[in-house]
Tab-separated table of C-alpha atoms and ligand atoms in Angstrom:
chain	number	residue	atom	x	y	z
A	1	MET	CA	-10.327	-66.621	6.910
A	2	ASN	CA	-8.661	-66.750	10.441
A	3	ILE	CA	-11.405	-64.586	12.267
A	4	VAL	CA	-10.590	-63.606	15.525
A	5	VAL	CA	-13.362	-61.725	17.595
A	6	MET	CA	-11.796	-59.171	19.897
A	7	LYS	CA	-13.834	-57.545	22.779
A	8	PHE	CA	-12.805	-54.231	24.219
A	9	GLY	CA	-14.313	-53.406	27.763
A	10	GLY	CA	-15.279	-49.907	28.907
A	11	THR	CA	-11.856	-48.904	30.152
A	12	SER	CA	-10.407	-49.800	26.726
A	13	VAL	CA	-12.443	-47.452	25.045
A	14	GLN	CA	-12.837	-44.761	27.703
A	15	ASP	CA	-10.954	-41.874	25.942
A	16	PRO	CA	-8.866	-41.090	22.785
A	17	ALA	CA	-5.810	-42.664	24.425
A	18	ALA	CA	-7.435	-45.691	25.226
A	19	ILE	CA	-8.955	-46.082	21.752
A	20	GLY	CA	-5.813	-45.432	20.277
A	21	ARG	CA	-4.201	-48.387	22.082
A	22	THR	CA	-7.207	-50.401	21.204
A	23	ALA	CA	-6.641	-49.641	17.463
A	24	ALA	CA	-2.827	-50.468	17.599
A	25	ILE	CA	-3.849	-53.940	19.170
A	26	VAL	CA	-6.543	-54.667	16.304
A	27	ALA	CA	-3.694	-53.558	13.738
A	28	GLY	CA	-1.223	-56.049	15.270
A	29	ARG	CA	-3.952	-58.811	14.480
A	30	ILE	CA	-4.221	-57.665	10.923
A	31	ALA	CA	-0.339	-57.711	10.553
A	32	GLN	CA	-0.408	-61.308	11.853
A	33	GLY	CA	-2.883	-62.234	8.940
A	34	LYS	CA	-5.776	-62.548	11.120
A	35	SER	CA	-9.328	-61.076	10.371
A	36	PRO	CA	-10.457	-59.214	13.415
A	37	VAL	CA	-14.090	-58.519	14.149
A	38	VAL	CA	-14.399	-56.222	17.079
A	39	VAL	CA	-17.005	-55.730	19.918
A	40	VAL	CA	-17.090	-52.827	22.154
A	41	SER	CA	-18.475	-51.798	25.393
A	42	ALA	CA	-19.768	-48.504	26.213
A	43	MET	CA	-17.245	-45.871	27.336
A	44	ALA	CA	-16.176	-46.452	30.824
A	45	LYS	CA	-19.028	-45.382	33.245
A	46	VAL	CA	-21.504	-44.367	30.458
A	47	THR	CA	-23.751	-47.413	31.121
A	48	ASP	CA	-24.198	-46.426	34.691
A	49	SER	CA	-24.729	-42.671	33.716
A	50	LEU	CA	-27.494	-43.610	31.252
A	51	LEU	CA	-29.104	-45.727	33.932
A	52	ARG	CA	-29.169	-42.711	36.260
A	53	CYS	CA	-30.310	-40.527	33.311
A	54	ALA	CA	-33.339	-43.134	33.211
A	55	ASP	CA	-33.940	-43.074	37.016
A	56	ILE	CA	-34.024	-39.254	37.287
A	57	ALA	CA	-36.187	-38.831	34.527
A	58	ALA	CA	-38.679	-41.589	35.898
A	59	LEU	CA	-38.798	-39.341	38.918
A	60	GLY	CA	-40.192	-36.614	36.724
A	61	GLU	CA	-37.032	-34.569	36.815
A	62	LYS	CA	-36.826	-33.649	33.097
A	63	ASP	CA	-34.081	-30.959	33.523
A	64	GLY	CA	-31.687	-33.076	35.602
A	65	SER	CA	-31.835	-35.812	33.371
A	66	VAL	CA	-31.283	-34.081	30.108
A	67	ALA	CA	-28.455	-32.231	31.807
A	68	LEU	CA	-26.634	-35.326	32.635
A	69	SER	CA	-27.342	-36.458	28.966
A	70	ALA	CA	-25.885	-33.251	27.918
A	71	GLU	CA	-22.501	-34.061	29.811
A	72	LEU	CA	-22.430	-37.503	28.034
A	73	ARG	CA	-23.109	-35.740	24.618
A	74	ALA	CA	-20.026	-33.482	25.482
A	75	ARG	CA	-17.843	-36.397	26.358
A	76	HIS	CA	-18.628	-38.304	23.085
A	77	HIS	CA	-18.102	-35.142	20.888
A	78	LYS	CA	-14.902	-34.423	22.526
A	79	THR	CA	-13.458	-38.098	22.069
A	80	ALA	CA	-14.675	-38.177	18.394
A	81	ALA	CA	-13.313	-34.561	17.715
A	82	GLU	CA	-9.824	-35.919	19.124
A	83	LEU	CA	-9.694	-38.981	17.140
A	84	VAL	CA	-11.216	-38.033	13.858
A	85	LYS	CA	-10.155	-35.037	11.617
A	86	ASP	CA	-12.914	-34.180	9.381
A	87	ASN	CA	-15.701	-35.379	11.578
A	88	ALA	CA	-18.646	-33.417	10.512
A	89	ALA	CA	-20.676	-36.908	9.870
A	90	LEU	CA	-19.501	-38.664	12.936
A	91	ALA	CA	-20.512	-35.377	15.040
A	92	ALA	CA	-24.202	-35.348	13.146
A	93	ALA	CA	-24.350	-39.069	13.900
A	94	ILE	CA	-23.641	-38.380	17.640
A	95	ASP	CA	-26.135	-35.603	17.754
A	96	ASN	CA	-28.787	-37.499	16.080
A	97	GLU	CA	-28.392	-40.379	18.788
A	98	PHE	CA	-28.543	-37.770	21.783
A	99	ASP	CA	-31.608	-36.126	20.246
A	100	SER	CA	-33.491	-39.194	20.126
A	101	LEU	CA	-32.215	-40.188	23.751
A	102	ASP	CA	-33.487	-36.788	25.247
A	103	GLU	CA	-37.025	-37.418	23.628
A	104	ILE	CA	-37.103	-40.558	25.125
A	105	LEU	CA	-35.903	-39.134	28.568
A	106	ARG	CA	-38.542	-36.215	28.110
A	107	GLY	CA	-41.243	-38.699	27.437
A	108	LEU	CA	-40.189	-40.734	30.523
A	109	ALA	CA	-40.252	-37.620	32.685
A	110	ALA	CA	-43.958	-37.036	31.666
A	111	ILE	CA	-45.020	-40.542	32.186
A	112	HIS	CA	-43.182	-41.372	35.367
A	113	GLU	CA	-42.714	-45.022	34.628
A	114	LEU	CA	-39.633	-46.840	33.729
A	115	THR	CA	-40.006	-50.437	32.269
A	116	PRO	CA	-37.379	-52.872	31.725
A	117	ARG	CA	-38.071	-52.384	27.943
A	118	ILE	CA	-37.565	-48.568	28.084
A	119	SER	CA	-34.319	-48.832	30.398
A	120	ASP	CA	-32.669	-51.212	27.604
A	121	LEU	CA	-33.579	-48.749	24.960
A	122	ILE	CA	-31.907	-45.959	27.024
A	123	VAL	CA	-29.018	-47.799	28.065
A	124	SER	CA	-28.480	-49.076	24.512
A	125	TYR	CA	-27.024	-45.706	23.494
A	126	GLY	CA	-23.980	-46.297	25.400
A	127	GLU	CA	-22.717	-49.296	23.030
A	128	ARG	CA	-24.526	-47.415	19.870
A	129	LEU	CA	-22.258	-44.429	20.281
A	130	SER	CA	-19.069	-46.006	21.318
A	131	SER	CA	-18.954	-48.418	18.277
A	132	ARG	CA	-19.781	-45.741	15.908
A	133	ILE	CA	-16.692	-43.612	17.164
A	134	VAL	CA	-14.381	-46.600	17.421
A	135	ALA	CA	-15.356	-47.591	13.845
A	136	ASP	CA	-14.510	-44.136	12.572
A	137	ALA	CA	-11.322	-43.819	14.662
A	138	PHE	CA	-10.188	-47.421	13.033
A	139	ARG	CA	-10.716	-45.518	9.743
A	140	GLN	CA	-8.550	-42.454	10.813
A	141	MET	CA	-5.665	-44.826	11.970
A	142	GLY	CA	-5.716	-46.600	8.451
A	143	MET	CA	-7.922	-49.634	8.857
A	144	ASN	CA	-11.115	-50.102	7.195
A	145	GLY	CA	-13.591	-49.926	10.188
A	146	ALA	CA	-17.018	-50.660	9.616
A	147	HIS	CA	-19.957	-50.124	11.896
A	148	VAL	CA	-22.272	-52.868	12.307
A	149	ASP	CA	-25.670	-52.205	14.584
A	150	SER	CA	-25.387	-55.320	16.692
A	151	ARG	CA	-29.456	-55.303	16.781
A	152	GLU	CA	-29.346	-56.574	13.367
A	153	VAL	CA	-27.349	-59.503	14.226
A	154	ILE	CA	-27.728	-60.365	17.989
A	155	ILE	CA	-31.352	-61.447	18.101
A	156	THR	CA	-32.847	-62.617	21.704
A	157	ASP	CA	-35.980	-63.334	23.305
A	158	SER	CA	-37.865	-60.748	24.928
A	159	GLU	CA	-36.566	-60.757	28.468
A	160	PHE	CA	-35.572	-57.253	28.688
A	161	GLN	CA	-32.375	-56.498	30.750
A	162	LYS	CA	-31.341	-60.223	30.730
A	163	ALA	CA	-32.202	-61.253	27.206
A	164	ALA	CA	-31.083	-64.572	25.875
A	165	PRO	CA	-29.702	-65.032	22.440
A	166	ILE	CA	-31.504	-67.166	19.960
A	167	ASP	CA	-28.675	-69.247	18.493
A	168	ASP	CA	-30.419	-70.312	15.224
A	169	ILE	CA	-31.091	-66.816	14.043
A	170	ILE	CA	-27.722	-65.498	15.176
A	171	ASP	CA	-25.686	-68.487	13.268
A	172	LYS	CA	-27.439	-67.235	10.192
A	173	ARG	CA	-27.127	-63.732	10.610
A	174	ALA	CA	-23.905	-63.360	11.765
A	175	PRO	CA	-22.207	-64.905	8.931
A	176	GLU	CA	-24.650	-63.268	6.381
A	177	ARG	CA	-23.905	-59.706	7.721
A	178	LEU	CA	-20.192	-59.882	8.759
A	179	LEU	CA	-18.412	-62.382	6.660
A	180	PRO	CA	-18.828	-60.239	3.280
A	181	LEU	CA	-17.346	-57.268	5.290
A	182	VAL	CA	-14.256	-59.110	6.310
A	183	ALA	CA	-14.054	-60.628	2.853
A	184	GLU	CA	-13.555	-57.023	1.562
A	185	GLY	CA	-10.904	-56.257	4.169
A	186	LYS	CA	-13.233	-54.213	6.404
A	187	VAL	CA	-12.986	-54.539	10.113
A	188	PRO	CA	-16.659	-54.848	11.555
A	189	VAL	CA	-17.216	-52.752	14.749
A	190	MET	CA	-20.252	-53.973	16.819
A	191	GLY	CA	-21.553	-52.830	20.190
A	192	GLY	CA	-21.513	-55.431	22.941
A	193	PHE	CA	-24.470	-55.930	25.548
A	194	ILE	CA	-27.006	-54.851	23.057
A	195	ALA	CA	-29.252	-56.719	20.917
A	196	ALA	CA	-32.887	-56.788	19.627
A	197	ASN	CA	-35.833	-59.321	20.051
A	198	GLU	CA	-37.378	-60.730	16.708
A	199	ARG	CA	-39.732	-57.868	16.374
A	200	GLY	CA	-36.667	-55.527	16.441
A	201	LEU	CA	-37.229	-53.919	19.667
A	202	THR	CA	-33.818	-53.177	21.770
A	203	THR	CA	-32.780	-55.549	24.435
A	204	THR	CA	-29.779	-56.157	26.496
A	205	LEU	CA	-27.890	-59.295	27.689
A	206	GLY	CA	-27.416	-57.990	31.271
A	207	ARG	CA	-24.790	-55.945	32.919
A	208	GLY	CA	-21.216	-56.837	31.911
A	209	GLY	CA	-22.896	-58.471	28.807
A	210	SER	CA	-20.287	-57.472	26.076
A	211	ASP	CA	-18.210	-60.320	26.830
A	212	PHE	CA	-21.002	-62.541	26.062
A	213	SER	CA	-21.654	-60.571	22.843
A	214	GLY	CA	-18.173	-61.305	21.892
A	215	ALA	CA	-18.358	-64.994	22.833
A	216	ILE	CA	-21.847	-65.247	20.758
A	217	ILE	CA	-20.388	-63.697	17.628
A	218	GLY	CA	-17.129	-65.799	18.035
A	219	GLY	CA	-19.187	-68.967	18.226
A	220	ALA	CA	-21.465	-67.928	15.261
A	221	LEU	CA	-18.600	-67.126	12.985
A	222	ASN	CA	-16.475	-70.217	14.163
A	223	ALA	CA	-13.744	-67.887	15.249
A	224	SER	CA	-10.374	-69.253	15.829
A	225	ALA	CA	-10.260	-67.237	19.210
A	226	ILE	CA	-12.168	-65.017	21.408
A	227	GLU	CA	-10.275	-62.337	22.794
A	228	ILE	CA	-11.517	-60.406	25.992
A	229	TRP	CA	-9.595	-57.345	26.181
A	230	THR	CA	-9.758	-55.584	29.695
A	231	ASP	CA	-7.907	-53.606	32.311
A	232	VAL	CA	-6.097	-56.375	34.184
A	233	ASP	CA	-3.452	-58.736	32.888
A	234	GLY	CA	-5.868	-61.834	32.698
A	235	ILE	CA	-7.782	-63.990	35.287
A	236	MET	CA	-6.091	-63.579	38.492
A	237	THR	CA	-5.886	-65.730	41.555
A	238	ALA	CA	-8.244	-63.113	43.229
A	239	ASP	CA	-9.593	-59.819	42.402
A	240	PRO	CA	-6.600	-57.534	42.490
A	241	ARG	CA	-8.308	-54.939	43.915
A	242	VAL	CA	-8.815	-56.963	46.866
A	243	CYS	CA	-5.541	-58.959	46.707
A	244	PRO	CA	-2.819	-56.723	45.339
A	245	ASP	CA	-0.520	-59.686	45.446
A	246	ALA	CA	-2.841	-61.560	43.041
A	247	LEU	CA	-1.000	-63.616	40.594
A	248	ARG	CA	-1.954	-64.198	36.527
A	249	VAL	CA	-3.522	-67.400	35.879
A	250	LYS	CA	-1.615	-68.575	32.711
A	251	VAL	CA	-3.994	-71.121	31.665
A	252	ILE	CA	-7.396	-72.406	33.170
A	253	SER	CA	-10.172	-74.867	31.912
A	254	PHE	CA	-13.473	-73.724	30.598
A	255	GLU	CA	-15.102	-75.287	33.319
A	256	GLU	CA	-13.134	-73.510	35.822
A	257	ALA	CA	-13.487	-70.257	34.179
A	258	ALA	CA	-17.351	-70.615	33.990
A	259	GLU	CA	-17.675	-71.503	37.616
A	260	LEU	CA	-15.519	-68.398	38.558
A	261	ALA	CA	-17.633	-66.047	36.441
A	262	TYR	CA	-20.901	-67.561	37.591
A	263	PHE	CA	-19.566	-66.983	41.389
A	264	GLY	CA	-18.814	-63.409	40.828
A	265	ALA	CA	-15.415	-62.824	39.094
A	266	LYS	CA	-16.297	-59.732	37.491
A	267	VAL	CA	-13.430	-60.163	34.730
A	268	LEU	CA	-15.842	-62.309	32.892
A	269	HIS	CA	-19.655	-62.313	32.303
A	270	PRO	CA	-21.020	-65.648	33.325
A	271	ALA	CA	-22.376	-66.750	30.007
A	272	THR	CA	-19.325	-65.713	28.099
A	273	ILE	CA	-17.959	-69.515	28.099
A	274	LEU	CA	-21.069	-71.194	26.777
A	275	PRO	CA	-20.639	-70.389	23.140
A	276	ALA	CA	-16.804	-71.113	23.226
A	277	VAL	CA	-17.501	-74.359	24.840
A	278	LYS	CA	-20.014	-75.438	22.089
A	279	LYS	CA	-17.432	-74.812	19.442
A	280	ASN	CA	-14.573	-75.529	21.247
A	281	ILE	CA	-13.048	-71.986	20.750
A	282	PRO	CA	-10.059	-70.866	23.086
A	283	VAL	CA	-10.897	-67.659	25.029
A	284	PHE	CA	-7.999	-65.150	26.136
A	285	VAL	CA	-8.316	-62.471	28.588
A	286	LEU	CA	-5.729	-59.771	27.822
A	287	ASN	CA	-4.811	-56.337	29.268
A	288	SER	CA	-5.346	-53.438	26.613
A	289	GLN	CA	-2.824	-51.345	28.690
A	290	ASN	CA	-0.181	-53.967	28.727
A	291	ALA	CA	-0.638	-55.824	25.262
A	292	ALA	CA	2.622	-57.651	25.601
A	293	CYS	CA	1.262	-59.757	28.461
A	294	GLU	CA	0.310	-63.093	27.294
A	295	GLY	CA	-3.043	-62.991	29.471
A	296	THR	CA	-5.065	-65.908	30.312
A	297	ARG	CA	-5.632	-68.837	28.235
A	298	ILE	CA	-9.070	-70.553	28.637
A	299	ILE	CA	-9.074	-74.020	26.951
A	300	SER	CA	-11.247	-77.128	27.242
A	301	VAL	CA	-8.446	-78.986	28.897
A	302	ALA	CA	-6.143	-77.296	31.067
A	303	PRO	CA	-2.637	-78.919	32.290
A	304	HIS	CA	-2.339	-80.453	35.538
A	305	CYS	CA	-1.814	-78.056	38.302
A	306	LYS	CA	0.035	-78.723	41.480
A	307	SER	CA	-1.780	-76.037	43.346
A	308	PRO	CA	-5.356	-77.265	44.208
A	309	PHE	CA	-6.994	-74.123	43.251
A	310	LYS	CA	-6.808	-71.531	40.600
A	311	SER	CA	-8.723	-68.597	41.728
A	312	ILE	CA	-11.013	-67.173	44.239
A	313	ALA	CA	-14.521	-65.321	43.419
A	314	VAL	CA	-16.932	-63.269	45.507
A	315	LYS	CA	-20.459	-62.627	44.893
A	316	LYS	CA	-22.001	-59.890	46.977
A	317	LYS	CA	-25.400	-58.540	47.512
A	318	LEU	CA	-27.009	-61.935	48.356
A	319	ALA	CA	-29.546	-62.821	50.738
A	320	ILE	CA	-30.159	-66.255	52.849
A	321	ILE	CA	-33.530	-67.499	53.314
A	322	ASP	CA	-34.370	-69.713	55.889
A	323	ILE	CA	-37.402	-71.918	55.737
A	324	VAL	CA	-38.280	-73.864	58.748
A	325	ALA	CA	-41.271	-76.307	58.671
A	326	SER	CA	-42.273	-78.128	62.236
A	327	ARG	CA	-44.073	-80.735	60.093
A	328	MET	CA	-41.861	-83.209	58.240
A	329	LEU	CA	-40.033	-81.204	55.480
A	330	MET	CA	-38.934	-83.875	53.616
A	331	THR	CA	-42.023	-85.327	52.758
A	332	HIS	CA	-42.757	-86.007	49.103
A	333	GLY	CA	-43.449	-83.027	46.865
A	334	TYR	CA	-42.475	-80.309	49.694
A	335	MET	CA	-39.033	-79.063	47.988
A	336	ARG	CA	-40.924	-78.974	44.407
A	337	GLN	CA	-43.492	-76.668	46.172
A	338	ILE	CA	-40.475	-74.712	47.590
A	339	PHE	CA	-38.744	-74.167	44.251
A	340	GLU	CA	-42.020	-73.388	42.464
A	341	VAL	CA	-42.014	-70.233	44.584
A	342	PHE	CA	-38.672	-69.225	43.049
A	343	ASP	CA	-39.628	-70.282	39.821
A	344	LYS	CA	-42.773	-68.186	39.841
A	345	HIS	CA	-40.554	-65.082	40.632
A	346	LYS	CA	-38.277	-66.049	38.238
A	347	CYS	CA	-35.577	-65.953	40.940
A	348	PRO	CA	-32.380	-68.109	40.640
A	349	VAL	CA	-31.025	-69.836	43.850
A	350	ASP	CA	-27.298	-70.091	44.188
A	351	MET	CA	-27.000	-72.478	47.144
A	352	VAL	CA	-29.192	-74.917	48.995
A	353	SER	CA	-28.807	-76.679	52.303
A	354	THR	CA	-31.312	-78.933	54.113
A	355	SER	CA	-31.903	-80.495	57.536
A	356	GLU	CA	-34.618	-82.687	58.666
A	357	VAL	CA	-37.010	-79.592	59.352
A	358	SER	CA	-35.296	-76.540	57.568
A	359	VAL	CA	-34.053	-75.380	54.176
A	360	SER	CA	-31.686	-72.486	53.708
A	361	LEU	CA	-31.381	-70.997	50.240
A	362	THR	CA	-29.331	-68.182	48.635
A	363	VAL	CA	-30.450	-65.758	46.290
A	364	ASP	CA	-29.359	-62.412	44.989
A	365	SER	CA	-30.958	-59.609	47.067
A	366	ASN	CA	-33.938	-58.089	45.193
A	367	ALA	CA	-36.864	-56.210	45.376
A	368	GLN	CA	-38.992	-59.205	45.189
A	369	LEU	CA	-37.825	-60.749	48.355
A	370	PRO	CA	-40.850	-59.658	50.447
A	371	GLU	CA	-43.214	-61.388	47.891
A	372	ILE	CA	-41.177	-64.390	47.632
A	373	ALA	CA	-41.168	-64.644	51.636
A	374	ALA	CA	-44.801	-64.100	51.746
A	375	ASP	CA	-45.482	-66.956	49.140
A	376	LEU	CA	-43.025	-69.194	51.008
A	377	GLY	CA	-44.655	-68.452	54.183
A	378	LYS	CA	-47.689	-70.079	53.187
A	379	LEU	CA	-45.829	-73.526	53.411
A	380	ALA	CA	-43.651	-72.693	56.565
A	381	ASP	CA	-42.177	-70.275	58.723
A	382	VAL	CA	-39.682	-67.983	56.657
A	383	LYS	CA	-36.796	-65.721	57.657
A	384	TYR	CA	-34.590	-63.737	55.365
A	385	GLU	CA	-31.623	-61.526	55.791
A	386	GLY	CA	-29.596	-59.438	53.249
A	387	LYS	CA	-25.863	-58.177	52.974
A	388	LYS	CA	-24.446	-61.756	52.608
A	389	ALA	CA	-21.523	-62.735	50.607
A	390	LEU	CA	-20.551	-66.092	48.727
A	391	VAL	CA	-17.006	-66.875	48.575
A	392	CYS	CA	-16.152	-69.516	46.033
A	393	ILE	CA	-12.670	-71.024	45.546
A	394	VAL	CA	-12.211	-73.025	42.323
A	395	GLY	CA	-9.898	-75.440	41.084
A	396	GLU	CA	-10.314	-78.774	39.116
A	397	ASP	CA	-7.253	-80.299	40.892
A	398	ILE	CA	-8.958	-80.586	44.218
A	399	ARG	CA	-11.085	-83.549	42.554
A	400	GLY	CA	-10.397	-86.624	44.575
A	401	GLN	CA	-7.887	-84.976	47.139
A	402	ASN	CA	-8.598	-85.399	50.755
A	403	GLY	CA	-8.289	-82.601	53.375
A	404	ILE	CA	-9.056	-79.870	51.333
A	405	ALA	CA	-12.057	-78.528	52.800
A	406	ALA	CA	-10.472	-78.798	56.376
A	407	GLN	CA	-7.640	-76.525	54.840
A	408	VAL	CA	-10.163	-74.174	53.561
A	409	PHE	CA	-12.005	-73.797	56.624
A	410	SER	CA	-8.850	-73.382	58.937
A	411	ALA	CA	-7.743	-70.567	56.673
A	412	VAL	CA	-11.122	-68.636	57.528
A	413	LYS	CA	-11.508	-70.180	61.167
A	414	HIS	CA	-11.869	-66.562	62.294
A	415	VAL	CA	-14.939	-65.790	59.858
A	416	ASN	CA	-18.489	-66.823	60.877
A	417	VAL	CA	-19.510	-69.122	58.011
A	418	ARG	CA	-23.118	-69.612	57.377
A	419	MET	CA	-23.593	-72.002	54.839
A	420	ILE	CA	-21.245	-74.380	53.161
A	421	SER	CA	-21.276	-76.000	49.627
A	422	GLN	CA	-19.066	-78.381	47.399
A	423	GLY	CA	-20.505	-78.042	43.958
A	424	ALA	CA	-21.291	-81.308	42.088
A	425	SER	CA	-18.837	-80.534	39.684
A	426	GLU	CA	-16.291	-81.105	42.628
A	427	ILE	CA	-14.113	-78.068	41.393
A	428	ASN	CA	-15.160	-75.458	43.797
A	429	MET	CA	-15.908	-74.915	47.417
A	430	SER	CA	-18.163	-72.215	48.385
A	431	PHE	CA	-19.518	-70.679	51.655
A	432	MET	CA	-21.654	-67.877	52.852
A	433	ILE	CA	-20.605	-65.199	55.190
A	434	GLU	CA	-21.509	-61.696	56.066
A	435	GLU	CA	-20.791	-59.051	53.066
A	436	GLU	CA	-18.260	-57.252	55.438
A	437	ASP	CA	-16.407	-60.135	56.085
A	438	ALA	CA	-15.810	-60.867	52.301
A	439	GLU	CA	-12.521	-59.135	51.773
A	440	GLU	CA	-10.764	-60.435	54.661
A	441	ALA	CA	-11.919	-64.008	53.992
A	442	VAL	CA	-10.336	-63.646	50.478
A	443	ARG	CA	-7.134	-62.412	51.565
A	444	SER	CA	-6.778	-65.424	53.990
A	445	LEU	CA	-7.703	-67.798	51.615
A	446	HIS	CA	-5.089	-66.169	49.325
A	447	ALA	CA	-2.657	-66.283	51.699
A	448	ALA	CA	-3.191	-69.905	52.287
A	449	PHE	CA	-3.417	-71.214	48.774
A	450	PHE	CA	-1.248	-69.063	46.764
A	451	GLU	CA	2.194	-68.856	48.655
A	452	HIS	CA	3.810	-71.558	46.551
A	453	PRO	CA	1.804	-71.625	43.326
A	454	ASP	CA	2.757	-74.014	40.319
A	455	PRO	CA	4.732	-72.000	37.855
A	456	VAL	CA	3.274	-73.828	34.966
A	457	VAL	CA	0.007	-72.167	35.719
A	458	PHE	CA	0.610	-69.009	37.537
A	459	ASP	CA	2.661	-66.140	36.471
A	460	VAL	CA	4.972	-66.343	39.694
A	461	ASP	CA	7.743	-63.930	38.103
A	462	ALA	CA	5.370	-61.193	38.088
A	463	ARG	CA	4.516	-61.477	41.748
A	464	LYS	CA	4.542	-58.001	43.425
A	465	PRO	CA	5.176	-57.979	47.128
A	466	LEU	CA	2.440	-57.087	49.453
A	467	PRO	CA	2.713	-53.347	50.668
A	468	ALA	CA	4.425	-53.038	54.033
A	469	LYS	CA	1.706	-52.646	57.002
B	1	LIG	P1	-14.281	-54.422	31.342
B	1	LIG	O1	-15.007	-53.257	31.395
B	1	LIG	O2	-13.106	-54.703	30.536
B	1	LIG	O3	-15.330	-55.524	30.793
B	1	LIG	P2	-14.570	-55.232	33.971
B	1	LIG	O4	-14.509	-54.365	34.946
B	1	LIG	O5	-16.169	-55.897	33.794
B	1	LIG	O6	-13.768	-54.948	32.774
B	1	LIG	O7	-13.787	-56.586	34.636
B	1	LIG	C1	-12.418	-56.462	34.798
B	1	LIG	C2	-12.370	-56.124	36.622
B	1	LIG	O8	-12.669	-57.606	37.175
B	1	LIG	C3	-10.821	-56.090	37.042
B	1	LIG	O9	-10.431	-54.629	36.902
B	1	LIG	C4	-11.060	-56.586	38.386
B	1	LIG	O10	-11.114	-55.725	39.382
B	1	LIG	C5	-12.281	-57.562	38.426
B	1	LIG	N1	-12.040	-58.924	38.771
B	1	LIG	C6	-12.744	-59.550	39.826
B	1	LIG	N2	-12.038	-60.733	39.932
B	1	LIG	C7	-10.925	-60.943	39.008
B	1	LIG	C8	-10.234	-62.002	38.795
B	1	LIG	N3	-10.319	-63.160	39.415
B	1	LIG	N4	-9.167	-61.745	37.972
B	1	LIG	C9	-9.150	-60.515	37.255
B	1	LIG	N5	-9.783	-59.481	37.652
B	1	LIG	C10	-10.911	-59.773	38.284
B	2	LIG	N1	-21.597	-51.386	29.126
B	2	LIG	C1	-22.228	-52.584	29.844
B	2	LIG	C2	-22.274	-52.562	31.294
B	2	LIG	O1	-21.345	-51.811	31.794
B	2	LIG	C3	-21.823	-53.919	29.148
B	2	LIG	C4	-20.359	-54.142	29.396
B	2	LIG	O2	-19.389	-53.239	29.568
B	2	LIG	O3	-19.886	-55.427	29.310
B	2	LIG	O4	-22.712	-53.274	31.962
B	3	LIG	MG1	-16.891	-56.518	32.052
């Protein structure tokens, strides 16, 4: 069996036309003799709407919340009706799901308390519904689509909203549940993002987590490839929304892609690469609106590239925390005490810089910042400031090259840089700036480093001219 896991994002299942394109892409893989296992996101914007339903309900506004859910119900019914002819069973299934969602929303409006566990349950409806509709649509289009509830296969810990998969269980369940279907010529269709803990309670893998679901399934089935189908031609040299002249990166290493994802390139969920690395499975990022484009191939060893960098990522909504101690900061055990505070609040730290008397750290802006600062305040003087962005430029061919840092900082010399770091992996350079400067910094770096890109690695033929000013 030549299994290929194909993950389709929200825009690739957003309406009947998109689902039609998705079906044609999957049929194309079957025609090549491959056995697809399909993972889909919720229809575009549905996750955000479900989270809004939950927030409104938690404020006690039952009617507003159920009215928003009714809009979603209508959208799903309309899509199903356009795609599937005799769709009474599908329509009943959609109604069933929305009836149970509405019951939860009414309950939430009565108790006014939204826990991470309830939030995961509410948001799970997006992928539960899209996967159902897509499986039926595939059948209508001549493929043998078989809906599989991901919560039977992807088992996680109980860290709601950012659950971690339990590999040993998934490695057993995925082949048991999916391979017999594939052997019968069926195309399993699963919802991404959603999972369950060992007690069967619904969990999620964090925003953007469907990519991770695809990779988890690909790893557990020893797939020959993991395909991430999205709305851009692949991993680009920068977010094309920020740099319209961004170029497609044809090939990139696991290490570089993981670094980019971690530092905010939304095109991949940060954990996506892990399962692929473990089993050395190539990952492809492809465009469901331009299926003829070969996309980006992510592999363990990328070819040498004459350009130092492959891509630029930006992570926003960060905060910088400055800790100043007049007593000797570097005394034994001091750093441990500081990091214990972050550990206690389960708050990951992105960047650290130290001097004789101070430590600066960057973290995601989050509601716990005042509590973290209060705990740190027991050790030293503490200040924190939000609205920061981390810009990260990645490329493994900078290893051992002299003068790269000078080129990076001369490209952004007009921007006020607060903190600088070159990761231990030596394949990225990152710096912290004000959020409002982020786009300008990315465009300046892009202009400096991607003027003459190596055609072996970048799709230079597709370069679009910058719009005239
Ligand atoms: P999906 O719903 O398919 O998962 P996402 O919206 O999560 O899609 O990710 C695709 C988006 O990622 C693109 O539309 C693009 O704006 C953004 N993006 C950010 N950085 C990059 C990059 N370096 N290359 C390509 N896309 C990027
Ligand atoms: N639907 C989820 C989200 O919007 C997961 C995903 O699309 O990857 O975050
Ligand atoms: Mg995504």
